Amino acid sequence: MDKLIDHQLHQQNSGHLLVLLHAQTTCVVLAGGIAVITLFGWLIPPVALILPEGWWLMKQNTALCIMLSALTIMLIQKEYSTLTIRLCGITIILLATISLYGHASGQTLMLETLLTQDDYTKFSGRMSVHAVIFFYLLGISFIIANKDQNHRNNLRDILTLLLIGMVLVIFSGYFFSATSLYGHSTEILVSFQTFICMCLLTFANFVRGIYGGIFSLFLGFGIGSYTARVALPWAIVGPFAIISAINYFSTPSGISQEIQIALSATLLSLMFFFIILWLSNKISHLEDNLQKLALTDEMTGLYNHRAFSILGKHVFLDSLRNDTNMILLYFDLDGLKKINDTLGHQIGSEMIIEFANLLKANFRRNETIARIGGDEFVVLSKKNEIDAALIRLADAIKAANCKSNKPYKISYSQGKIIGKAKDFASLDDLLTQADALMYENKKQKKLKS
């Protein structure tokens, strides 16, 4: 059963991974396509005439870095040569370094205008510092690309987290009109098309960590994976939605900045409080289901052997403390193997289920009823009035066997132990003795027949 579940989960994981890989390819193609079209605009003047206004805000070197990044992720996906992937990463870092040097020195290097001259700005071909940082992070994640070394995968995932942070900073700049968060001037900035490409490349790099990295959590089926998938969208979108709503309603009302900050903090706290509360309830529900699955026999709905061990130890310890009696009944169905062999396992399962239902119907709820084997059942009780229940069970089985539409007759052998916990070495010892009595009873029945 465990192997079957593992196989099913593996198939589901493979299906989700395939969808993510397709999404990764789509993002890479879109980002590369935007970069290539922009490069054509720089290199072929007639193409520039048909491009949207502001296309030139994506500089030549920026477009080249995006194109190289998209190509590198495709190479990684195809498991291409590690050396080629690292050379692409080094090239991206080199192009970013050229712009960084230009910002620091105030000079324009020849490599910045190697492809074409930029007539739109004072510093030809220079990407913004924000783009430089982004491509540094992305380039380094390509250089360390290696599936077989966990510490490198961890570093790659850290770099991806920083890329996500960088994208969120730029998004905040656009969303709240904070120009300094995405550019230095109206000429040197992270253009909207560049930002879209950054988002696409960040997602594509994120997918690299889905299989074998810290982001693989989002692909799983456990409680942690479920929590991560549910909470992540709220954690990212919620703060932007709350703060923008406060700004929208506060501006015409003339509410002070201090009050806006206080309201934002309060609403964010409430949002995360409700998220945690909702997730806690969901997790609690999932844990209850898991506990039920772990302690319940799937076929009959009775407790399984694990549950009997847990609950039985409580009864055993209670008897030991209070010096009270316990009663253990051990049942074994007669002739189940013959029924399985002659009538089929489906009929055998029907008999097991019917006997389990009869046990539930004729013993009290405060008594521990469990199926501990294929055809073996136990009832553990702290009460001495068990004989009446045994009589009810025997009468119920006699009535059930009188039904003519069943191809089997229920018959069972029974072992009964009454005693105090101090008389037994352990719960297992009690179980063993009841089992021995049951087999003795079965043996006597066979001799009589």
CSV table of C-alpha atoms in Angstrom, one decimal:
chain,number,residue,atom,x,y,z
A,1,MET,CA,0.0,0.0,0.0
A,2,ASP,CA,2.8,2.4,0.9
A,3,LYS,CA,4.6,1.7,-2.4
A,4,LEU,CA,1.3,2.3,-4.3
A,5,ILE,CA,0.8,5.7,-2.5
A,6,ASP,CA,4.5,6.6,-3.2
A,7,HIS,CA,4.0,5.7,-6.9
A,8,GLN,CA,0.8,7.8,-7.1
A,9,LEU,CA,2.5,10.8,-5.5
A,10,HIS,CA,5.5,10.4,-7.8
A,11,GLN,CA,3.2,10.5,-10.8
A,12,GLN,CA,1.4,13.6,-9.5
A,13,ASN,CA,4.7,15.3,-8.8
A,14,SER,CA,5.9,14.4,-12.3
A,15,GLY,CA,2.8,15.9,-13.8
A,16,HIS,CA,3.0,19.2,-11.9
A,17,LEU,CA,6.8,19.4,-12.7
A,18,LEU,CA,6.0,18.9,-16.4
A,19,VAL,CA,3.5,21.8,-16.3
A,20,LEU,CA,6.1,24.0,-14.5
A,21,LEU,CA,8.8,23.1,-17.1
A,22,HIS,CA,6.4,24.1,-19.9
A,23,ALA,CA,5.7,27.4,-18.0
A,24,GLN,CA,9.4,27.9,-17.6
A,25,THR,CA,10.0,27.4,-21.4
A,26,THR,CA,7.2,29.9,-22.2
A,27,CYS,CA,8.6,32.5,-19.9
A,28,VAL,CA,12.1,32.1,-21.3
A,29,VAL,CA,10.8,32.3,-24.9
A,30,LEU,CA,8.8,35.5,-24.1
A,31,ALA,CA,11.7,37.2,-22.4
A,32,GLY,CA,14.1,36.2,-25.2
A,33,GLY,CA,11.6,37.4,-27.8
A,34,ILE,CA,11.2,40.8,-26.2
A,35,ALA,CA,15.0,41.2,-26.0
A,36,VAL,CA,15.5,40.1,-29.6
A,37,ILE,CA,12.9,42.5,-31.0
A,38,THR,CA,14.5,45.3,-29.0
A,39,LEU,CA,17.9,44.4,-30.4
A,40,PHE,CA,16.5,44.5,-33.9
A,41,GLY,CA,15.2,48.0,-33.1
A,42,TRP,CA,18.7,49.1,-32.1
A,43,LEU,CA,20.4,47.4,-35.0
A,44,ILE,CA,17.9,47.9,-37.8
A,45,PRO,CA,16.5,51.5,-38.0
A,46,PRO,CA,13.3,50.6,-40.0
A,47,VAL,CA,12.3,48.2,-37.2
A,48,ALA,CA,12.6,51.0,-34.6
A,49,LEU,CA,9.9,52.9,-36.5
A,50,ILE,CA,7.3,50.3,-35.8
A,51,LEU,CA,8.2,49.6,-32.2
A,52,PRO,CA,6.1,51.1,-29.3
A,53,GLU,CA,7.1,54.5,-27.9
A,54,GLY,CA,9.8,54.2,-25.2
A,55,TRP,CA,11.2,50.9,-26.6
A,56,TRP,CA,14.7,52.4,-26.4
A,57,LEU,CA,14.5,52.5,-22.6
A,58,MET,CA,15.7,48.9,-22.8
A,59,LYS,CA,19.3,49.5,-23.6
A,60,GLN,CA,21.3,47.4,-26.0
A,61,ASN,CA,23.4,45.7,-23.3
A,62,THR,CA,20.2,45.1,-21.2
A,63,ALA,CA,18.5,43.4,-24.1
A,64,LEU,CA,21.7,41.4,-24.8
A,65,CYS,CA,21.9,40.2,-21.1
A,66,ILE,CA,18.2,39.2,-21.2
A,67,MET,CA,18.7,37.3,-24.4
A,68,LEU,CA,21.8,35.5,-23.0
A,69,SER,CA,19.9,34.7,-19.7
A,70,ALA,CA,17.0,33.2,-21.6
A,71,LEU,CA,19.4,31.1,-23.7
A,72,THR,CA,21.2,30.0,-20.6
A,73,ILE,CA,18.1,28.8,-18.8
A,74,MET,CA,17.1,26.8,-21.9
A,75,LEU,CA,20.6,25.2,-22.0
A,76,ILE,CA,20.2,24.3,-18.3
A,77,GLN,CA,16.8,22.8,-19.0
A,78,LYS,CA,18.3,20.7,-21.8
A,79,GLU,CA,21.2,19.7,-19.5
A,80,TYR,CA,23.7,21.2,-21.9
A,81,SER,CA,27.5,21.6,-21.2
A,82,THR,CA,28.2,23.1,-17.8
A,83,LEU,CA,31.2,25.0,-19.2
A,84,THR,CA,29.0,26.7,-21.9
A,85,ILE,CA,26.4,27.6,-19.2
A,86,ARG,CA,29.1,29.1,-17.0
A,87,LEU,CA,30.6,31.1,-19.9
A,88,CYS,CA,27.2,32.6,-20.6
A,89,GLY,CA,27.0,33.5,-16.9
A,90,ILE,CA,30.4,35.2,-17.0
A,91,THR,CA,29.5,37.1,-20.1
A,92,ILE,CA,26.3,38.4,-18.5
A,93,ILE,CA,28.3,39.6,-15.4
A,94,LEU,CA,30.9,41.2,-17.7
A,95,LEU,CA,28.3,43.2,-19.5
A,96,ALA,CA,26.8,44.3,-16.2
A,97,THR,CA,30.2,45.2,-14.8
A,98,ILE,CA,30.8,47.5,-17.8
A,99,SER,CA,27.7,49.5,-17.0
A,100,LEU,CA,28.6,49.5,-13.3
A,101,TYR,CA,32.1,50.9,-14.1
A,102,GLY,CA,30.4,53.6,-16.2
A,103,HIS,CA,28.2,54.6,-13.3
A,104,ALA,CA,31.2,54.8,-11.0
A,105,SER,CA,33.6,56.6,-13.3
A,106,GLY,CA,31.2,58.7,-15.3
A,107,GLN,CA,32.9,57.5,-18.5
A,108,THR,CA,31.4,55.6,-21.5
A,109,LEU,CA,33.4,52.5,-22.4
A,110,MET,CA,33.7,51.3,-26.0
A,111,LEU,CA,32.0,48.0,-25.2
A,112,GLU,CA,28.8,49.9,-24.2
A,113,THR,CA,28.5,51.2,-27.7
A,114,LEU,CA,29.9,48.1,-29.5
A,115,LEU,CA,26.6,47.1,-31.0
A,116,THR,CA,25.2,50.5,-31.9
A,117,GLN,CA,25.2,54.2,-30.8
A,118,ASP,CA,22.4,55.3,-28.4
A,119,ASP,CA,21.2,58.8,-29.6
A,120,TYR,CA,18.5,58.9,-27.0
A,121,THR,CA,20.6,59.4,-23.9
A,122,LYS,CA,23.8,61.0,-22.7
A,123,PHE,CA,25.4,57.7,-21.7
A,124,SER,CA,25.0,55.4,-24.7
A,125,GLY,CA,23.9,51.8,-23.9
A,126,ARG,CA,24.1,52.1,-20.1
A,127,MET,CA,21.8,50.0,-18.1
A,128,SER,CA,20.6,51.1,-14.6
A,129,VAL,CA,22.2,50.0,-11.4
A,130,HIS,CA,19.1,48.1,-10.6
A,131,ALA,CA,19.5,46.0,-13.8
A,132,VAL,CA,23.2,45.6,-13.0
A,133,ILE,CA,22.4,44.1,-9.6
A,134,PHE,CA,19.7,41.8,-11.2
A,135,PHE,CA,22.1,40.5,-13.8
A,136,TYR,CA,24.9,40.0,-11.3
A,137,LEU,CA,22.6,37.7,-9.2
A,138,LEU,CA,21.3,35.9,-12.3
A,139,GLY,CA,24.8,35.5,-13.8
A,140,ILE,CA,26.3,34.1,-10.5
A,141,SER,CA,23.4,31.6,-10.3
A,142,PHE,CA,24.4,30.3,-13.8
A,143,ILE,CA,28.0,30.1,-12.9
A,144,ILE,CA,27.4,27.8,-9.9
A,145,ALA,CA,25.0,25.6,-11.9
A,146,ASN,CA,25.6,22.1,-10.7
A,147,LYS,CA,22.9,19.5,-9.9
A,148,ASP,CA,25.1,17.2,-7.9
A,149,GLN,CA,26.2,19.6,-5.2
A,150,ASN,CA,23.7,20.5,-2.5
A,151,HIS,CA,25.6,23.5,-1.2
A,152,ARG,CA,25.6,25.0,-4.7
A,153,ASN,CA,21.9,24.3,-5.0
A,154,ASN,CA,21.3,26.1,-1.7
A,155,LEU,CA,23.4,29.1,-2.9
A,156,ARG,CA,21.4,29.1,-6.2
A,157,ASP,CA,18.1,29.2,-4.2
A,158,ILE,CA,19.4,32.1,-2.0
A,159,LEU,CA,20.3,34.0,-5.2
A,160,THR,CA,16.8,33.3,-6.5
A,161,LEU,CA,15.3,34.7,-3.3
A,162,LEU,CA,17.4,37.8,-3.8
A,163,LEU,CA,16.1,38.0,-7.4
A,164,ILE,CA,12.5,37.8,-6.2
A,165,GLY,CA,13.3,40.6,-3.7
A,166,MET,CA,14.8,42.7,-6.5
A,167,VAL,CA,11.7,42.3,-8.6
A,168,LEU,CA,9.5,43.2,-5.7
A,169,VAL,CA,11.5,46.4,-5.1
A,170,ILE,CA,11.2,47.4,-8.7
A,171,PHE,CA,7.5,46.6,-8.7
A,172,SER,CA,7.0,48.7,-5.6
A,173,GLY,CA,8.7,51.6,-7.3
A,174,TYR,CA,6.3,51.4,-10.2
A,175,PHE,CA,3.2,50.7,-8.0
A,176,PHE,CA,3.8,53.6,-5.6
A,177,SER,CA,5.5,55.9,-8.1
A,178,ALA,CA,8.8,55.8,-6.3
A,179,THR,CA,11.1,56.4,-9.3
A,180,SER,CA,14.4,56.0,-7.3
A,181,LEU,CA,13.4,52.3,-6.8
A,182,TYR,CA,13.6,51.5,-10.5
A,183,GLY,CA,15.9,54.2,-12.1
A,184,HIS,CA,18.2,57.2,-11.8
A,185,SER,CA,16.5,59.4,-14.3
A,186,THR,CA,13.9,59.3,-17.1
A,187,GLU,CA,16.6,58.1,-19.4
A,188,ILE,CA,18.4,55.5,-17.3
A,189,LEU,CA,15.9,53.2,-15.6
A,190,VAL,CA,14.4,49.8,-15.6
A,191,SER,CA,11.8,50.2,-18.3
A,192,PHE,CA,8.5,48.4,-18.1
A,193,GLN,CA,9.5,45.9,-20.8
A,194,THR,CA,12.7,45.2,-19.0
A,195,PHE,CA,10.8,44.7,-15.7
A,196,ILE,CA,8.5,42.2,-17.5
A,197,CYS,CA,11.5,40.3,-18.7
A,198,MET,CA,13.0,40.3,-15.2
A,199,CYS,CA,9.8,38.8,-13.8
A,200,LEU,CA,9.8,36.1,-16.5
A,201,LEU,CA,13.5,35.3,-16.0
A,202,THR,CA,13.0,35.2,-12.2
A,203,PHE,CA,10.1,32.7,-12.5
A,204,ALA,CA,12.2,30.6,-14.9
A,205,ASN,CA,15.1,30.6,-12.4
A,206,PHE,CA,12.7,29.8,-9.6
A,207,VAL,CA,11.5,26.7,-11.4
A,208,ARG,CA,15.2,25.5,-11.4
A,209,GLY,CA,14.8,25.1,-7.6
A,210,ILE,CA,11.5,23.3,-7.7
A,211,TYR,CA,13.2,19.9,-8.2
A,212,GLY,CA,15.8,19.3,-5.6
A,213,GLY,CA,16.0,22.8,-4.0
A,214,ILE,CA,14.3,24.6,-1.2
A,215,PHE,CA,11.4,25.6,-3.6
A,216,SER,CA,10.5,21.9,-4.0
A,217,LEU,CA,8.3,22.5,-1.0
A,218,PHE,CA,5.7,24.1,-3.3
A,219,LEU,CA,5.5,20.9,-5.4
A,220,GLY,CA,4.8,18.5,-2.5
A,221,PHE,CA,1.5,17.2,-1.0
A,222,GLY,CA,2.2,17.5,2.7
A,223,ILE,CA,0.9,20.0,5.2
A,224,GLY,CA,3.9,22.2,4.7
A,225,SER,CA,3.5,22.3,1.0
A,226,TYR,CA,-0.2,23.0,1.2
A,227,THR,CA,0.4,25.9,3.7
A,228,ALA,CA,3.2,27.4,1.5
A,229,ARG,CA,1.0,27.3,-1.7
A,230,VAL,CA,-2.0,28.9,0.1
A,231,ALA,CA,-0.1,31.5,2.1
A,232,LEU,CA,2.4,32.7,-0.5
A,233,PRO,CA,0.0,34.7,-2.8
A,234,TRP,CA,-1.6,36.4,0.2
A,235,ALA,CA,1.8,37.2,1.7
A,236,ILE,CA,3.0,38.9,-1.6
A,237,VAL,CA,-0.2,40.5,-2.8
A,238,GLY,CA,-1.8,41.5,0.5
A,239,PRO,CA,0.6,44.2,1.6
A,240,PHE,CA,0.5,46.0,-1.8
A,241,ALA,CA,-3.3,45.8,-1.8
A,242,ILE,CA,-3.7,47.1,1.7
A,243,ILE,CA,-1.2,50.0,1.4
A,244,SER,CA,-2.5,51.1,-2.0
A,245,ALA,CA,-6.1,51.1,-0.7
A,246,ILE,CA,-5.1,53.2,2.3
A,247,ASN,CA,-3.2,55.7,0.0
A,248,TYR,CA,-6.2,55.8,-2.3
A,249,PHE,CA,-8.7,56.7,0.4
A,250,SER,CA,-6.4,58.8,2.5
A,251,THR,CA,-5.1,61.2,-0.1
A,252,PRO,CA,-8.4,63.2,-0.7
A,253,SER,CA,-9.2,63.1,3.0
A,254,GLY,CA,-5.9,64.8,4.0
A,255,ILE,CA,-5.0,62.1,6.5
A,256,SER,CA,-1.4,62.5,7.8
A,257,GLN,CA,1.4,60.2,6.9
A,258,GLU,CA,1.7,59.0,10.5
A,259,ILE,CA,-1.9,57.8,10.5
A,260,GLN,CA,-1.4,56.1,7.2
A,261,ILE,CA,1.6,54.2,8.5
A,262,ALA,CA,-0.3,53.2,11.7
A,263,LEU,CA,-3.3,52.0,9.6
A,264,SER,CA,-1.1,50.1,7.3
A,265,ALA,CA,0.7,48.3,10.2
A,266,THR,CA,-2.7,47.5,11.8
A,267,LEU,CA,-4.3,46.1,8.7
A,268,LEU,CA,-1.2,44.1,7.8
A,269,SER,CA,-1.2,42.6,11.3
A,270,LEU,CA,-4.8,41.7,11.0
A,271,MET,CA,-4.3,40.2,7.5
A,272,PHE,CA,-1.4,38.0,8.7
A,273,PHE,CA,-3.4,37.1,11.9
A,274,PHE,CA,-6.3,35.9,9.8
A,275,ILE,CA,-4.0,34.0,7.4
A,276,ILE,CA,-2.3,32.3,10.4
A,277,LEU,CA,-5.7,31.5,12.0
A,278,TRP,CA,-7.2,30.1,8.8
A,279,LEU,CA,-4.1,28.1,8.0
A,280,SER,CA,-4.0,26.8,11.6
A,281,ASN,CA,-7.6,25.5,11.3
A,282,LYS,CA,-6.7,23.9,7.9
A,283,ILE,CA,-3.6,22.3,9.3
A,284,SER,CA,-5.5,21.0,12.4
A,285,HIS,CA,-8.2,19.5,10.1
A,286,LEU,CA,-5.5,17.8,8.0
A,287,GLU,CA,-3.7,16.5,11.1
A,288,ASP,CA,-7.0,15.1,12.3
A,289,ASN,CA,-7.5,13.3,9.0
A,290,LEU,CA,-3.9,12.0,9.0
A,291,GLN,CA,-4.3,10.8,12.6
A,292,LYS,CA,-7.6,9.0,11.7
A,293,LEU,CA,-5.9,7.4,8.7
A,294,ALA,CA,-3.0,6.3,10.8
A,295,LEU,CA,-5.2,4.7,13.6
A,296,THR,CA,-8.1,3.4,11.6
A,297,ASP,CA,-8.4,0.1,9.7
A,298,GLU,CA,-9.4,1.1,6.2
A,299,MET,CA,-11.7,-1.9,5.5
A,300,THR,CA,-13.8,-2.0,8.7
A,301,GLY,CA,-13.5,1.4,10.2
A,302,LEU,CA,-12.3,-0.1,13.5
A,303,TYR,CA,-9.1,0.8,15.3
A,304,ASN,CA,-6.0,-0.8,13.8
A,305,HIS,CA,-3.1,-2.5,15.6
A,306,ARG,CA,-1.3,0.8,16.2
A,307,ALA,CA,-4.3,2.4,17.7
A,308,PHE,CA,-5.0,-0.7,19.9
A,309,SER,CA,-1.4,-0.5,21.2
A,310,ILE,CA,-1.8,3.2,22.1
A,311,LEU,CA,-5.2,3.0,23.7
A,312,GLY,CA,-4.5,-0.4,25.3
A,313,LYS,CA,-1.4,1.0,27.1
A,314,HIS,CA,-3.7,3.7,28.6
A,315,VAL,CA,-6.1,1.0,29.9
A,316,PHE,CA,-3.2,-1.1,31.1
A,317,LEU,CA,-1.6,1.8,33.0
A,318,ASP,CA,-5.0,2.8,34.5
A,319,SER,CA,-5.4,-0.8,35.8
A,320,LEU,CA,-1.9,-0.7,37.2
A,321,ARG,CA,-2.5,2.5,39.1
A,322,ASN,CA,-6.0,1.7,40.4
A,323,ASP,CA,-5.5,-2.1,40.8
A,324,THR,CA,-8.6,-2.7,38.7
A,325,ASN,CA,-9.6,-5.6,36.4
A,326,MET,CA,-9.3,-5.6,32.6
A,327,ILE,CA,-11.1,-7.8,30.2
A,328,LEU,CA,-9.5,-8.7,26.8
A,329,LEU,CA,-11.5,-10.7,24.2
A,330,TYR,CA,-9.6,-12.1,21.2
A,331,PHE,CA,-11.6,-13.2,18.2
A,332,ASP,CA,-10.5,-15.1,15.1
A,333,LEU,CA,-12.9,-15.8,12.2
A,334,ASP,CA,-13.1,-19.5,11.3
A,335,GLY,CA,-12.7,-20.7,7.7
A,336,LEU,CA,-11.8,-17.4,6.2
A,337,LYS,CA,-9.0,-18.8,4.1
A,338,LYS,CA,-11.4,-21.5,2.7
A,339,ILE,CA,-13.9,-18.8,1.8
A,340,ASN,CA,-11.2,-16.7,0.1
A,341,ASP,CA,-10.0,-19.7,-1.9
A,342,THR,CA,-13.4,-20.9,-2.9
A,343,LEU,CA,-15.6,-17.8,-3.1
A,344,GLY,CA,-13.0,-15.1,-3.6
A,345,HIS,CA,-11.5,-12.4,-1.6
A,346,GLN,CA,-14.4,-10.0,-2.2
A,347,ILE,CA,-16.7,-12.4,-0.3
A,348,GLY,CA,-14.1,-12.9,2.4
A,349,SER,CA,-13.9,-9.1,2.8
A,350,GLU,CA,-17.7,-8.8,3.1
A,351,MET,CA,-17.6,-11.4,6.0
A,352,ILE,CA,-14.9,-9.4,7.7
A,353,ILE,CA,-16.8,-6.2,7.4
A,354,GLU,CA,-20.1,-7.8,8.6
A,355,PHE,CA,-18.4,-9.2,11.7
A,356,ALA,CA,-16.7,-5.8,12.4
A,357,ASN,CA,-20.1,-4.2,12.2
A,358,LEU,CA,-21.6,-6.7,14.6
A,359,LEU,CA,-18.8,-6.1,17.1
A,360,LYS,CA,-19.5,-2.3,16.9
A,361,ALA,CA,-23.2,-2.9,17.4
A,362,ASN,CA,-23.0,-5.1,20.4
A,363,PHE,CA,-20.2,-3.6,22.5
A,364,ARG,CA,-20.1,-0.3,24.2
A,365,ARG,CA,-18.4,2.8,22.6
A,366,ASN,CA,-16.1,3.2,25.6
A,367,GLU,CA,-14.6,-0.3,24.9
A,368,THR,CA,-11.6,-0.5,22.6
A,369,ILE,CA,-12.6,-2.6,19.5
A,370,ALA,CA,-9.8,-3.2,17.0
A,371,ARG,CA,-8.9,-5.3,14.0
A,372,ILE,CA,-5.3,-6.3,14.6
A,373,GLY,CA,-4.8,-8.8,11.8
A,374,GLY,CA,-6.5,-10.2,8.6
A,375,ASP,CA,-9.2,-12.1,10.5
A,376,GLU,CA,-8.3,-11.2,14.1
A,377,PHE,CA,-10.2,-8.8,16.3
A,378,VAL,CA,-9.9,-7.7,19.9
A,379,VAL,CA,-12.1,-6.0,22.4
A,380,LEU,CA,-10.5,-4.4,25.5
A,381,SER,CA,-12.7,-3.3,28.4
A,382,LYS,CA,-12.4,-1.9,31.9
A,383,LYS,CA,-15.9,-3.1,32.8
A,384,ASN,CA,-16.7,-6.5,34.2
A,385,GLU,CA,-20.1,-6.8,32.6
A,386,ILE,CA,-18.9,-8.2,29.3
A,387,ASP,CA,-20.8,-11.5,29.2
A,388,ALA,CA,-24.0,-9.8,28.3
A,389,ALA,CA,-22.3,-8.2,25.3
A,390,LEU,CA,-20.9,-11.7,24.3
A,391,ILE,CA,-24.5,-13.1,24.4
A,392,ARG,CA,-25.8,-10.2,22.3
A,393,LEU,CA,-23.0,-10.8,19.8
A,394,ALA,CA,-23.7,-14.6,19.5
A,395,ASP,CA,-27.4,-13.9,19.0
A,396,ALA,CA,-26.7,-11.3,16.4
A,397,ILE,CA,-24.4,-13.6,14.5
A,398,LYS,CA,-27.0,-16.4,14.7
A,399,ALA,CA,-29.6,-14.1,13.2
A,400,ALA,CA,-27.2,-12.9,10.5
A,401,ASN,CA,-26.4,-16.5,9.5
A,402,CYS,CA,-30.1,-17.2,9.0
A,403,LYS,CA,-30.2,-14.9,6.0
A,404,SER,CA,-30.4,-17.1,2.9
A,405,ASN,CA,-28.9,-14.7,0.5
A,406,LYS,CA,-25.3,-15.0,1.9
A,407,PRO,CA,-22.9,-17.6,0.5
A,408,TYR,CA,-21.1,-17.8,3.9
A,409,LYS,CA,-21.8,-18.4,7.6
A,410,ILE,CA,-20.0,-16.4,10.2
A,411,SER,CA,-18.2,-18.5,12.8
A,412,TYR,CA,-15.5,-17.4,15.3
A,413,SER,CA,-13.2,-18.7,17.9
A,414,GLN,CA,-12.7,-16.7,21.1
A,415,GLY,CA,-10.1,-16.2,23.8
A,416,LYS,CA,-11.0,-14.3,27.0
A,417,ILE,CA,-8.7,-13.0,29.7
A,418,ILE,CA,-9.8,-11.3,32.9
A,419,GLY,CA,-7.2,-9.9,35.3
A,420,LYS,CA,-5.3,-7.0,36.7
A,421,ALA,CA,-2.3,-5.3,34.9
A,422,LYS,CA,0.0,-6.3,37.7
A,423,ASP,CA,-0.5,-10.0,36.8
A,424,PHE,CA,1.0,-9.4,33.3
A,425,ALA,CA,4.4,-8.3,32.2
A,426,SER,CA,2.9,-5.9,29.6
A,427,LEU,CA,0.0,-5.3,27.2
A,428,ASP,CA,1.7,-7.6,24.7
A,429,ASP,CA,1.8,-10.4,27.3
A,430,LEU,CA,-1.9,-10.0,27.9
A,431,LEU,CA,-2.5,-10.1,24.2
A,432,THR,CA,-0.3,-13.3,23.8
A,433,GLN,CA,-2.2,-15.1,26.5
A,434,ALA,CA,-5.6,-14.2,25.0
A,435,ASP,CA,-4.3,-15.3,21.6
A,436,ALA,CA,-3.2,-18.7,23.1
A,437,LEU,CA,-6.7,-19.2,24.6
A,438,MET,CA,-8.3,-18.4,21.3
A,439,TYR,CA,-6.3,-20.9,19.5
A,440,GLU,CA,-7.0,-23.5,22.2
A,441,ASN,CA,-10.7,-22.8,21.6
A,442,LYS,CA,-10.3,-23.1,17.9
A,443,LYS,CA,-8.4,-26.4,18.3
A,444,GLN,CA,-11.2,-27.9,20.5
A,445,LYS,CA,-13.9,-26.9,18.0
A,446,LYS,CA,-12.0,-28.7,15.2
A,447,LEU,CA,-11.7,-31.8,17.4
A,448,LYS,CA,-15.5,-31.8,18.0
A,449,SER,CA,-16.2,-31.4,14.4
